[in-house]
PDB file of C-alpha atoms in Angstrom:
ATOM      1  CA  UNK T 319      42.757  49.449  67.558  1.00  0.00           C
ATOM      2  CA  UNK T 320      40.982  48.657  64.350  1.00  0.00           C
ATOM      3  CA  UNK T 321      37.496  47.960  64.476  1.00  0.00           C
ATOM      4  CA  UNK T 322      36.538  44.442  64.873  1.00  0.00           C
ATOM      5  CA  UNK T 323      32.898  42.998  63.992  1.00  0.00           C
ATOM      6  CA  UNK T 324      33.432  39.953  65.830  1.00  0.00           C
ATOM      7  CA  UNK T 325      34.292  41.465  69.271  1.00  0.00           C
ATOM      8  CA  UNK T 326      32.106  44.442  68.968  1.00  0.00           C
ATOM      9  CA  UNK T 327      28.726  42.501  67.861  1.00  0.00           C
ATOM     10  CA  UNK T 328      29.551  39.179  69.946  1.00  0.00           C
ATOM     11  CA  UNK T 329      25.837  38.408  69.842  1.00  0.00           C
ATOM     12  CA  UNK T 330      25.977  37.755  66.154  1.00  0.00           C
ATOM     13  CA  UNK T 331      29.365  36.382  65.682  1.00  0.00           C
ATOM     14  CA  UNK T 332      30.332  34.380  68.774  1.00  0.00           C
ATOM     15  CA  UNK T 333      27.190  32.724  70.303  1.00  0.00           C
ATOM     16  CA  UNK T 334      26.893  29.923  72.518  1.00  0.00           C
ATOM     17  CA  UNK T 335      27.285  26.290  71.535  1.00  0.00           C
ATOM     18  CA  UNK T 336      23.815  25.946  72.523  1.00  0.00           C
ATOM     19  CA  UNK T 337      20.458  27.637  70.513  1.00  0.00           C
ATOM     20  CA  UNK T 338      19.277  30.626  70.950  1.00  0.00           C
ATOM     21  CA  UNK T 339      16.829  33.317  69.572  1.00  0.00           C
ATOM     22  CA  UNK T 340      18.359  36.806  68.210  1.00  0.00           C
ATOM     23  CA  UNK T 341      16.956  39.383  65.598  1.00  0.00           C
ATOM     24  CA  UNK T 342      19.496  40.148  63.317  1.00  0.00           C
ATOM     25  CA  UNK T 343      19.534  43.736  62.161  1.00  0.00           C
ATOM     26  CA  UNK T 344      20.176  45.296  58.510  1.00  0.00           C
ATOM     27  CA  UNK T 345      23.668  44.831  57.204  1.00  0.00           C
ATOM     28  CA  UNK T 346      25.511  45.403  53.987  1.00  0.00           C
ATOM     29  CA  UNK T 347      27.862  42.740  52.120  1.00  0.00           C
ATOM     30  CA  UNK T 348      29.776  42.030  49.276  1.00  0.00           C
ATOM     31  CA  UNK T 349      28.030  39.037  47.611  1.00  0.00           C
ATOM     32  CA  UNK T 350      28.865  36.346  44.789  1.00  0.00           C
ATOM     33  CA  UNK T 351      25.811  34.002  43.828  1.00  0.00           C
ATOM     34  CA  UNK T 352      26.591  30.409  42.699  1.00  0.00           C
ATOM     35  CA  UNK T 353      25.473  26.788  42.379  1.00  0.00           C
ATOM     36  CA  UNK T 354      26.942  23.368  43.036  1.00  0.00           C
ATOM     37  CA  UNK T 355      29.283  21.442  45.101  1.00  0.00           C
ATOM     38  CA  UNK T 356      31.387  24.100  47.538  1.00  0.00           C
ATOM     39  CA  UNK T 357      34.099  21.081  47.374  1.00  0.00           C
ATOM     40  CA  UNK T 358      34.725  20.894  44.268  1.00  0.00           C
ATOM     41  CA  UNK T 359      38.221  22.038  43.242  1.00  0.00           C
ATOM     42  CA  UNK T 360      38.973  24.928  41.123  1.00  0.00           C
ATOM     43  CA  UNK T 361      34.579  24.992  40.958  1.00  0.00           C
ATOM     44  CA  UNK T 362      32.684  28.141  41.103  1.00  0.00           C
ATOM     45  CA  UNK T 363      32.523  28.435  45.070  1.00  0.00           C
ATOM     46  CA  UNK T 364      36.144  28.674  45.557  1.00  0.00           C
ATOM     47  CA  UNK T 365      36.116  31.086  42.744  1.00  0.00           C
ATOM     48  CA  UNK T 366      33.464  33.169  44.504  1.00  0.00           C
ATOM     49  CA  UNK T 367      35.661  33.028  47.852  1.00  0.00           C
ATOM     50  CA  UNK T 368      39.015  34.607  45.957  1.00  0.00           C
ATOM     51  CA  UNK T 369      37.034  37.212  44.524  1.00  0.00           C
ATOM     52  CA  UNK T 370      35.329  38.029  47.806  1.00  0.00           C
ATOM     53  CA  UNK T 371      38.643  38.235  49.638  1.00  0.00           C
ATOM     54  CA  UNK T 372      40.127  40.245  46.882  1.00  0.00           C
ATOM     55  CA  UNK T 373      37.612  42.749  47.100  1.00  0.00           C
ATOM     56  CA  UNK T 374      37.535  42.960  50.728  1.00  0.00           C
ATOM     57  CA  UNK T 375      41.472  43.748  51.135  1.00  0.00           C
ATOM     58  CA  UNK T 376      40.914  46.138  48.474  1.00  0.00           C
ATOM     59  CA  UNK T 377      38.302  48.321  50.403  1.00  0.00           C
ATOM     60  CA  UNK T 378      39.987  47.601  53.964  1.00  0.00           C
ATOM     61  CA  UNK T 379      43.236  48.995  52.329  1.00  0.00           C
ATOM     62  CA  UNK T 380      41.672  51.885  50.488  1.00  0.00           C
ATOM     63  CA  UNK T 381      43.153  54.488  52.605  1.00  0.00           C
ATOM     64  CA  UNK T 382      46.694  53.948  51.295  1.00  0.00           C
ATOM     65  CA  UNK T 383      45.656  54.736  48.268  1.00  0.00           C
ATOM     66  CA  UNK T 384      44.371  57.870  45.917  1.00  0.00           C
ATOM     67  CA  UNK T 385      40.545  56.713  46.664  1.00  0.00           C
ATOM     68  CA  UNK T 386      39.087  58.210  49.448  1.00  0.00           C
ATOM     69  CA  UNK T 387      35.883  56.581  51.270  1.00  0.00           C
ATOM     70  CA  UNK T 388      33.907  58.890  53.744  1.00  0.00           C
ATOM     71  CA  UNK T 389      33.498  57.749  57.015  1.00  0.00           C
ATOM     72  CA  UNK T 390      36.178  55.148  56.535  1.00  0.00           C
ATOM     73  CA  UNK T 391      38.203  53.783  59.575  1.00  0.00           C
ATOM     74  CA  UNK T 392      40.368  50.892  59.755  1.00  0.00           C
ATOM     75  CA  UNK T 393      38.832  47.558  60.567  1.00  0.00           C
ATOM     76  CA  UNK T 394      39.424  43.842  60.551  1.00  0.00           C
ATOM     77  CA  UNK T 395      37.800  42.108  57.734  1.00  0.00           C
ATOM     78  CA  UNK T 396      34.893  40.014  58.690  1.00  0.00           C
ATOM     79  CA  UNK T 397      34.342  36.745  58.678  1.00  0.00           C
ATOM     80  CA  UNK T 398      33.270  34.521  55.576  1.00  0.00           C
ATOM     81  CA  UNK T 399      29.662  33.754  55.467  1.00  0.00           C
ATOM     82  CA  UNK T 400      27.387  32.197  53.315  1.00  0.00           C
ATOM     83  CA  UNK T 401      23.347  31.578  52.389  1.00  0.00           C
ATOM     84  CA  UNK T 402      22.550  27.963  51.706  1.00  0.00           C
ATOM     85  CA  UNK T 403      19.296  26.455  49.705  1.00  0.00           C
ATOM     86  CA  UNK T 404      18.406  23.604  47.863  1.00  0.00           C
ATOM     87  CA  UNK T 405      15.316  23.295  45.479  1.00  0.00           C
ATOM     88  CA  UNK T 406      12.657  21.094  47.006  1.00  0.00           C
ATOM     89  CA  UNK T 407      13.524  21.105  50.693  1.00  0.00           C
ATOM     90  CA  UNK T 408      12.928  23.737  53.596  1.00  0.00           C
ATOM     91  CA  UNK T 409      16.198  22.541  55.012  1.00  0.00           C
ATOM     92  CA  UNK T 410      19.818  20.977  53.931  1.00  0.00           C
ATOM     93  CA  UNK T 411      20.388  17.613  52.238  1.00  0.00           C
ATOM     94  CA  UNK T 412      23.916  17.800  53.169  1.00  0.00           C
ATOM     95  CA  UNK T 413      24.302  14.435  50.921  1.00  0.00           C
ATOM     96  CA  UNK T 414      23.353  15.954  48.043  1.00  0.00           C
ATOM     97  CA  UNK T 415      26.118  18.969  47.853  1.00  0.00           C
ATOM     98  CA  UNK T 416      25.777  19.269  43.803  1.00  0.00           C
ATOM     99  CA  UNK T 417      22.325  20.769  44.192  1.00  0.00           C
ATOM    100  CA  UNK T 418      23.398  23.736  46.627  1.00  0.00           C
ATOM    101  CA  UNK T 419      22.312  27.427  45.270  1.00  0.00           C
ATOM    102  CA  UNK T 420      24.348  29.577  47.653  1.00  0.00           C
ATOM    103  CA  UNK T 421      25.222  33.326  48.056  1.00  0.00           C
ATOM    104  CA  UNK T 422      28.829  33.602  49.526  1.00  0.00           C
ATOM    105  CA  UNK T 423      28.940  36.746  51.318  1.00  0.00           C
ATOM    106  CA  UNK T 424      31.625  39.106  53.769  1.00  0.00           C
ATOM    107  CA  UNK T 425      30.153  41.919  55.459  1.00  0.00           C
ATOM    108  CA  UNK T 426      30.817  45.658  54.774  1.00  0.00           C
ATOM    109  CA  UNK T 427      31.464  48.284  57.109  1.00  0.00           C
ATOM    110  CA  UNK T 428      28.412  50.803  57.090  1.00  0.00           C
ATOM    111  CA  UNK T 429      30.577  53.662  55.354  1.00  0.00           C
ATOM    112  CA  UNK T 430      31.175  51.190  52.423  1.00  0.00           C
ATOM    113  CA  UNK T 431      28.681  52.249  49.630  1.00  0.00           C
ATOM    114  CA  UNK T 432      28.020  50.611  46.023  1.00  0.00           C
ATOM    115  CA  UNK T 433      30.319  53.142  44.460  1.00  0.00           C
ATOM    116  CA  UNK T 434      32.927  52.434  46.476  1.00  0.00           C
ATOM    117  CA  UNK T 435      32.411  48.340  46.034  1.00  0.00           C
ATOM    118  CA  UNK T 436      32.554  49.685  42.045  1.00  0.00           C
ATOM    119  CA  UNK T 437      35.837  51.520  42.751  1.00  0.00           C
ATOM    120  CA  UNK T 438      37.186  48.223  44.547  1.00  0.00           C
ATOM    121  CA  UNK T 439      35.915  45.940  41.483  1.00  0.00           C
ATOM    122  CA  UNK T 440      37.784  47.954  39.050  1.00  0.00           C
ATOM    123  CA  UNK T 441      40.651  48.409  41.079  1.00  0.00           C
ATOM    124  CA  UNK T 442      41.106  44.386  41.938  1.00  0.00           C
ATOM    125  CA  UNK T 443      40.512  44.003  38.358  1.00  0.00           C
ATOM    126  CA  UNK T 444      43.655  46.019  37.171  1.00  0.00           C
ATOM    127  CA  UNK T 445      45.926  44.882  40.294  1.00  0.00           C
ATOM    128  CA  UNK T 446      45.240  41.225  40.534  1.00  0.00           C
ATOM    129  CA  UNK T 447      43.732  40.490  36.814  1.00  0.00           C
ATOM    130  CA  UNK T 448      40.952  38.868  38.563  1.00  0.00           C
ATOM    131  CA  UNK T 449      37.269  38.770  37.012  1.00  0.00           C
ATOM    132  CA  UNK T 450      34.936  40.482  39.940  1.00  0.00           C
ATOM    133  CA  UNK T 451      32.307  41.425  37.549  1.00  0.00           C
ATOM    134  CA  UNK T 452      29.923  38.459  39.666  1.00  0.00           C
ATOM    135  CA  UNK T 453      30.298  40.232  42.840  1.00  0.00           C
ATOM    136  CA  UNK T 454      27.468  42.547  44.149  1.00  0.00           C
ATOM    137  CA  UNK T 455      26.301  45.111  46.639  1.00  0.00           C
ATOM    138  CA  UNK T 456      24.078  43.378  48.842  1.00  0.00           C
ATOM    139  CA  UNK T 457      21.629  44.537  51.748  1.00  0.00           C
ATOM    140  CA  UNK T 458      19.838  42.367  53.919  1.00  0.00           C
ATOM    141  CA  UNK T 459      17.927  42.023  57.322  1.00  0.00           C
ATOM    142  CA  UNK T 460      17.347  38.608  58.674  1.00  0.00           C
ATOM    143  CA  UNK T 461      15.118  39.308  61.341  1.00  0.00           C
ATOM    144  CA  UNK T 462      13.910  36.921  63.614  1.00  0.00           C
ATOM    145  CA  UNK T 463      16.079  34.198  63.700  1.00  0.00           C
ATOM    146  CA  UNK T 464      17.601  30.887  66.171  1.00  0.00           C
ATOM    147  CA  UNK T 465      21.339  30.295  65.633  1.00  0.00           C
ATOM    148  CA  UNK T 466      24.066  27.983  67.680  1.00  0.00           C
ATOM    149  CA  UNK T 467      27.697  27.772  67.352  1.00  0.00           C
ATOM    150  CA  UNK T 468      28.434  24.067  65.622  1.00  0.00           C
ATOM    151  CA  UNK T 469      31.716  22.847  66.370  1.00  0.00           C
ATOM    152  CA  UNK T 470      32.934  19.983  63.894  1.00  0.00           C
ATOM    153  CA  UNK T 471      33.071  19.236  60.356  1.00  0.00           C
ATOM    154  CA  UNK T 472      30.054  20.544  58.207  1.00  0.00           C
ATOM    155  CA  UNK T 473      28.306  17.237  57.563  1.00  0.00           C
ATOM    156  CA  UNK T 474      27.756  17.231  61.379  1.00  0.00           C
ATOM    157  CA  UNK T 475      25.649  20.062  61.385  1.00  0.00           C
ATOM    158  CA  UNK T 476      22.581  18.053  60.807  1.00  0.00           C
ATOM    159  CA  UNK T 477      22.880  17.032  64.897  1.00  0.00           C
ATOM    160  CA  UNK T 478      22.879  20.890  65.932  1.00  0.00           C
ATOM    161  CA  UNK T 479      20.368  21.618  63.245  1.00  0.00           C
ATOM    162  CA  UNK T 480      18.281  19.219  65.333  1.00  0.00           C
ATOM    163  CA  UNK T 481      18.520  20.585  68.828  1.00  0.00           C
ATOM    164  CA  UNK T 482      17.706  24.008  67.053  1.00  0.00           C
ATOM    165  CA  UNK T 483      14.367  22.570  66.144  1.00  0.00           C
ATOM    166  CA  UNK T 484      13.878  21.023  69.463  1.00  0.00           C
ATOM    167  CA  UNK T 485      14.429  24.476  71.120  1.00  0.00           C
ATOM    168  CA  UNK T 486      12.287  25.982  68.502  1.00  0.00           C
ATOM    169  CA  UNK T 487       9.363  23.847  69.447  1.00  0.00           C
ATOM    170  CA  UNK T 488       9.849  24.288  72.968  1.00  0.00           C
ATOM    171  CA  UNK T 489       9.918  28.119  72.623  1.00  0.00           C
ATOM    172  CA  UNK T 490       6.886  27.990  70.246  1.00  0.00           C
ATOM    173  CA  UNK T 491       8.459  29.016  67.163  1.00  0.00           C
ATOM    174  CA  UNK T 492       9.002  27.613  63.756  1.00  0.00           C
ATOM    175  CA  UNK T 493      11.606  27.195  60.869  1.00  0.00           C
ATOM    176  CA  UNK T 494      10.258  30.423  58.123  1.00  0.00           C
ATOM    177  CA  UNK T 495      12.881  29.323  55.457  1.00  0.00           C
ATOM    178  CA  UNK T 496      11.797  30.975  51.853  1.00  0.00           C
ATOM    179  CA  UNK T 497      13.609  32.464  49.024  1.00  0.00           C
ATOM    180  CA  UNK T 498      14.865  35.637  51.180  1.00  0.00           C
ATOM    181  CA  UNK T 499      15.573  34.079  54.271  1.00  0.00           C
ATOM    182  CA  UNK T 500      17.836  30.663  54.002  1.00  0.00           C
ATOM    183  CA  UNK T 501      20.151  28.342  56.097  1.00  0.00           C
ATOM    184  CA  UNK T 502      22.730  30.847  57.127  1.00  0.00           C
ATOM    185  CA  UNK T 503      26.556  29.747  58.167  1.00  0.00           C
ATOM    186  CA  UNK T 504      29.336  32.052  59.457  1.00  0.00           C
ATOM    187  CA  UNK T 505      32.936  30.478  59.240  1.00  0.00           C
ATOM    188  CA  UNK T 506      35.081  31.419  62.294  1.00  0.00           C
ATOM    189  CA  UNK T 507      37.793  29.109  61.773  1.00  0.00           C
ATOM    190  CA  UNK T 508      40.546  28.824  58.526  1.00  0.00           C
ATOM    191  CA  UNK T 509      39.501  25.623  57.334  1.00  0.00           C
ATOM    192  CA  UNK T 510      43.110  25.566  55.609  1.00  0.00           C
ATOM    193  CA  UNK T 511      44.973  25.666  59.139  1.00  0.00           C
ATOM    194  CA  UNK T 512      42.133  24.106  61.529  1.00  0.00           C
ATOM    195  CA  UNK T 513      41.254  20.431  61.838  1.00  0.00           C
ATOM    196  CA  UNK T 514      37.518  19.681  60.804  1.00  0.00           C
ATOM    197  CA  UNK T 515      36.612  18.318  64.124  1.00  0.00           C
ATOM    198  CA  UNK T 516      37.826  21.898  65.412  1.00  0.00           C
ATOM    199  CA  UNK T 517      36.001  23.975  62.912  1.00  0.00           C
ATOM    200  CA  UNK T 518      33.691  26.657  64.626  1.00  0.00           C
ATOM    201  CA  UNK T 519      30.829  27.461  62.466  1.00  0.00           C
ATOM    202  CA  UNK T 520      27.791  29.830  63.398  1.00  0.00           C
ATOM    203  CA  UNK T 521      24.750  28.114  61.829  1.00  0.00           C
ATOM    204  CA  UNK T 522      21.687  30.610  62.000  1.00  0.00           C
ATOM    205  CA  UNK T 523      18.082  30.011  60.607  1.00  0.00           C
ATOM    206  CA  UNK T 524      15.297  32.491  60.387  1.00  0.00           C
ATOM    207  CA  UNK T 525      12.327  31.830  62.436  1.00  0.00           C
ATOM    208  CA  UNK T 526       8.661  33.130  63.309  1.00  0.00           C
ATOM    209  CA  UNK T 527       5.758  32.169  65.812  1.00  0.00           C
ATOM    210  CA  UNK T 528       4.525  28.936  65.383  1.00  0.00           C
TER     211      UNK T 528
END
Protein backbone atom coordinates (compact mmCIF):
# COMPACT_ATOMS: atom_id res chain seq x y z
CA UNK A 1 0.00 0.00 0.00
CA UNK A 2 1.31 3.45 -0.92
CA UNK A 3 2.55 5.66 1.94
CA UNK A 4 -0.05 8.33 2.78
CA UNK A 5 1.21 11.39 4.67
CA UNK A 6 -2.30 12.30 5.85
CA UNK A 7 -2.72 8.91 7.55
CA UNK A 8 0.84 8.51 8.83
CA UNK A 9 1.04 12.05 10.24
CA UNK A 10 -2.56 12.61 11.29
CA UNK A 11 -1.55 15.16 13.93
CA UNK A 12 -0.46 17.56 11.18
CA UNK A 13 -3.04 16.81 8.47
CA UNK A 14 -6.18 15.69 10.28
CA UNK A 15 -6.62 17.92 13.33
CA UNK A 16 -9.88 18.35 15.24
CA UNK A 17 -12.23 21.29 14.63
CA UNK A 18 -10.96 22.98 17.78
CA UNK A 19 -7.61 24.66 18.47
CA UNK A 20 -4.61 22.61 19.55
CA UNK A 21 -0.89 23.26 19.98
CA UNK A 22 1.61 21.22 17.97
CA UNK A 23 5.34 21.24 17.23
CA UNK A 24 5.84 20.89 13.49
CA UNK A 25 9.15 19.31 12.41
CA UNK A 26 11.39 20.11 9.46
CA UNK A 27 9.79 19.29 6.09
CA UNK A 28 10.75 19.65 2.43
CA UNK A 29 8.44 21.07 -0.24
CA UNK A 30 8.14 21.97 -3.89
CA UNK A 31 7.39 25.70 -3.70
CA UNK A 32 6.31 28.52 -5.99
CA UNK A 33 6.33 32.12 -4.70
CA UNK A 34 3.86 34.66 -5.97
CA UNK A 35 1.53 37.57 -5.24
CA UNK A 36 -2.00 38.64 -5.98
CA UNK A 37 -5.58 37.40 -5.78
CA UNK A 38 -5.69 33.57 -5.79
CA UNK A 39 -9.15 33.66 -7.38
CA UNK A 40 -7.97 35.47 -10.52
CA UNK A 41 -8.89 33.31 -13.50
CA UNK A 42 -5.68 32.15 -15.17
CA UNK A 43 -3.66 34.21 -12.68
CA UNK A 44 -0.30 33.56 -11.07
CA UNK A 45 -1.73 31.42 -8.25
CA UNK A 46 -3.59 29.06 -10.57
CA UNK A 47 -0.49 28.73 -12.76
CA UNK A 48 1.58 27.94 -9.66
CA UNK A 49 -0.79 25.11 -8.71
CA UNK A 50 -0.46 23.65 -12.20
CA UNK A 51 3.33 23.65 -11.89
CA UNK A 52 3.26 22.08 -8.42
CA UNK A 53 1.03 19.19 -9.42
CA UNK A 54 2.95 18.55 -12.63
CA UNK A 55 6.17 18.21 -10.65
CA UNK A 56 4.60 16.27 -7.79
CA UNK A 57 3.23 13.62 -10.14
CA UNK A 58 6.40 13.49 -12.22
CA UNK A 59 8.30 12.60 -9.03
CA UNK A 60 5.62 10.18 -7.84
CA UNK A 61 5.73 8.28 -11.15
CA UNK A 62 9.51 8.45 -11.53
CA UNK A 63 9.83 4.72 -10.81
CA UNK A 64 8.24 4.08 -14.21
CA UNK A 65 11.00 6.05 -15.95
CA UNK A 66 14.71 5.51 -16.47
CA UNK A 67 15.45 7.88 -13.58
CA UNK A 68 15.99 6.20 -10.20
CA UNK A 69 15.49 8.16 -6.97
CA UNK A 70 17.56 6.69 -4.17
CA UNK A 71 15.40 5.34 -1.35
CA UNK A 72 12.18 5.70 -3.38
CA UNK A 73 8.95 4.08 -2.20
CA UNK A 74 5.45 4.52 -3.57
CA UNK A 75 3.41 7.25 -1.91
CA UNK A 76 0.25 9.33 -2.23
CA UNK A 77 0.90 12.93 -3.32
CA UNK A 78 0.31 15.09 -0.21
CA UNK A 79 -2.32 17.86 -0.23
CA UNK A 80 -1.76 21.35 -1.57
CA UNK A 81 -0.69 23.89 1.06
CA UNK A 82 -0.14 27.62 1.16
CA UNK A 83 1.69 30.21 3.25
CA UNK A 84 0.03 33.64 3.16
CA UNK A 85 0.96 37.13 4.28
CA UNK A 86 0.18 40.78 3.56
CA UNK A 87 2.46 43.74 4.17
CA UNK A 88 1.45 45.96 7.07
CA UNK A 89 -0.62 43.37 8.97
CA UNK A 90 0.20 40.51 11.32
CA UNK A 91 -2.81 38.50 10.26
CA UNK A 92 -4.84 38.28 7.07
CA UNK A 93 -7.27 40.81 5.60
CA UNK A 94 -9.67 38.55 3.70
CA UNK A 95 -11.26 41.54 2.01
CA UNK A 96 -8.03 42.54 0.26
CA UNK A 97 -7.03 39.45 -1.67
CA UNK A 98 -5.06 41.46 -4.23
CA UNK A 99 -2.51 42.24 -1.48
CA UNK A 100 -1.69 38.61 -0.82
CA UNK A 101 1.90 37.41 -1.01
CA UNK A 102 1.94 33.65 -1.00
CA UNK A 103 4.07 30.53 -1.22
CA UNK A 104 2.15 27.64 -2.71
CA UNK A 105 3.65 24.26 -1.80
CA UNK A 106 3.31 20.49 -1.92
CA UNK A 107 5.25 18.40 0.58
CA UNK A 108 8.00 16.10 -0.66
CA UNK A 109 9.00 12.72 0.77
CA UNK A 110 12.31 12.98 2.60
CA UNK A 111 14.08 10.86 -0.03
CA UNK A 112 13.52 13.50 -2.75
CA UNK A 113 16.55 15.79 -3.13
CA UNK A 114 17.16 19.05 -4.94
CA UNK A 115 18.79 17.02 -7.72
CA UNK A 116 15.63 14.94 -8.09
CA UNK A 117 13.47 18.06 -8.28
CA UNK A 118 15.76 19.49 -10.96
CA UNK A 119 15.22 16.28 -12.97
CA UNK A 120 11.45 16.56 -12.51
CA UNK A 121 11.45 20.20 -13.68
CA UNK A 122 13.37 19.29 -16.83
CA UNK A 123 11.19 16.23 -17.48
CA UNK A 124 7.88 18.03 -16.95
CA UNK A 125 9.00 20.92 -19.14
CA UNK A 126 9.70 18.51 -22.00
CA UNK A 127 6.70 16.21 -21.62
CA UNK A 128 4.05 18.72 -20.62
CA UNK A 129 5.42 21.79 -22.44
CA UNK A 130 5.22 23.62 -19.12
CA UNK A 131 7.64 26.24 -17.82
CA UNK A 132 8.53 24.97 -14.34
CA UNK A 133 11.42 27.35 -13.71
CA UNK A 134 9.52 29.15 -10.91
CA UNK A 135 9.49 26.03 -8.73
CA UNK A 136 12.10 25.58 -6.05
CA UNK A 137 13.11 23.19 -3.29
CA UNK A 138 12.05 24.65 0.08
CA UNK A 139 12.87 23.39 3.58
CA UNK A 140 10.87 24.70 6.54
CA UNK A 141 10.69 23.92 10.24
CA UNK A 142 7.58 25.64 11.57
CA UNK A 143 8.15 24.64 15.17
CA UNK A 144 5.58 25.64 17.80
CA UNK A 145 2.16 26.36 16.26
CA UNK A 146 -1.56 26.44 16.95
CA UNK A 147 -3.84 24.76 14.42
CA UNK A 148 -7.40 23.61 13.87
CA UNK A 149 -9.65 22.24 11.14
CA UNK A 150 -11.82 24.87 9.48
CA UNK A 151 -14.95 23.65 7.71
CA UNK A 152 -16.51 26.02 5.19
CA UNK A 153 -15.47 28.63 2.60
CA UNK A 154 -12.22 30.53 2.99
CA UNK A 155 -14.01 33.82 3.66
CA UNK A 156 -15.40 32.41 6.93
CA UNK A 157 -11.94 31.55 8.26
CA UNK A 158 -11.85 34.64 10.55
CA UNK A 159 -14.29 32.88 12.91
CA UNK A 160 -11.88 29.95 13.30
CA UNK A 161 -8.91 32.30 13.65
CA UNK A 162 -10.74 34.13 16.44
CA UNK A 163 -11.19 30.82 18.27
CA UNK A 164 -7.49 30.10 17.86
CA UNK A 165 -6.53 33.53 19.21
CA UNK A 166 -8.83 33.14 22.23
CA UNK A 167 -7.37 29.69 22.92
CA UNK A 168 -3.85 31.12 22.80
CA UNK A 169 -4.68 33.81 25.35
CA UNK A 170 -6.16 31.20 27.69
CA UNK A 171 -3.05 29.01 27.38
CA UNK A 172 -0.52 31.83 27.79
CA UNK A 173 0.66 32.02 24.17
CA UNK A 174 0.54 34.62 21.40
CA UNK A 175 0.92 34.63 17.64
CA UNK A 176 4.48 34.90 16.31
CA UNK A 177 4.15 36.03 12.70
CA UNK A 178 7.26 37.13 10.82
CA UNK A 179 8.72 36.98 7.34
CA UNK A 180 9.68 33.36 7.99
CA UNK A 181 6.58 32.35 10.01
CA UNK A 182 3.28 32.90 8.26
CA UNK A 183 -0.43 32.06 8.13
CA UNK A 184 -0.48 28.47 6.84
CA UNK A 185 -3.32 26.57 5.18
CA UNK A 186 -3.54 22.91 4.14
CA UNK A 187 -6.31 22.11 1.67
CA UNK A 188 -7.95 18.74 2.34
CA UNK A 189 -10.85 19.18 -0.13
CA UNK A 190 -10.93 19.38 -3.90
CA UNK A 191 -12.68 22.72 -4.43
CA UNK A 192 -13.72 21.60 -7.91
CA UNK A 193 -15.76 18.68 -6.53
CA UNK A 194 -16.92 19.79 -3.07
CA UNK A 195 -19.32 22.63 -2.27
CA UNK A 196 -17.75 25.53 -0.32
CA UNK A 197 -19.71 24.88 2.88
CA UNK A 198 -18.00 21.46 3.09
CA UNK A 199 -14.44 22.55 2.32
CA UNK A 200 -11.98 21.28 4.93
CA UNK A 201 -8.88 23.39 5.55
CA UNK A 202 -6.22 23.11 8.23
CA UNK A 203 -5.33 26.58 9.55
CA UNK A 204 -1.96 26.82 11.31
CA UNK A 205 -0.30 29.84 12.97
CA UNK A 206 3.19 30.17 14.49
CA UNK A 207 3.14 30.95 18.21
CA UNK A 208 5.35 31.68 21.21
CA UNK A 209 4.94 32.02 24.96
CA UNK A 210 3.31 35.35 25.82
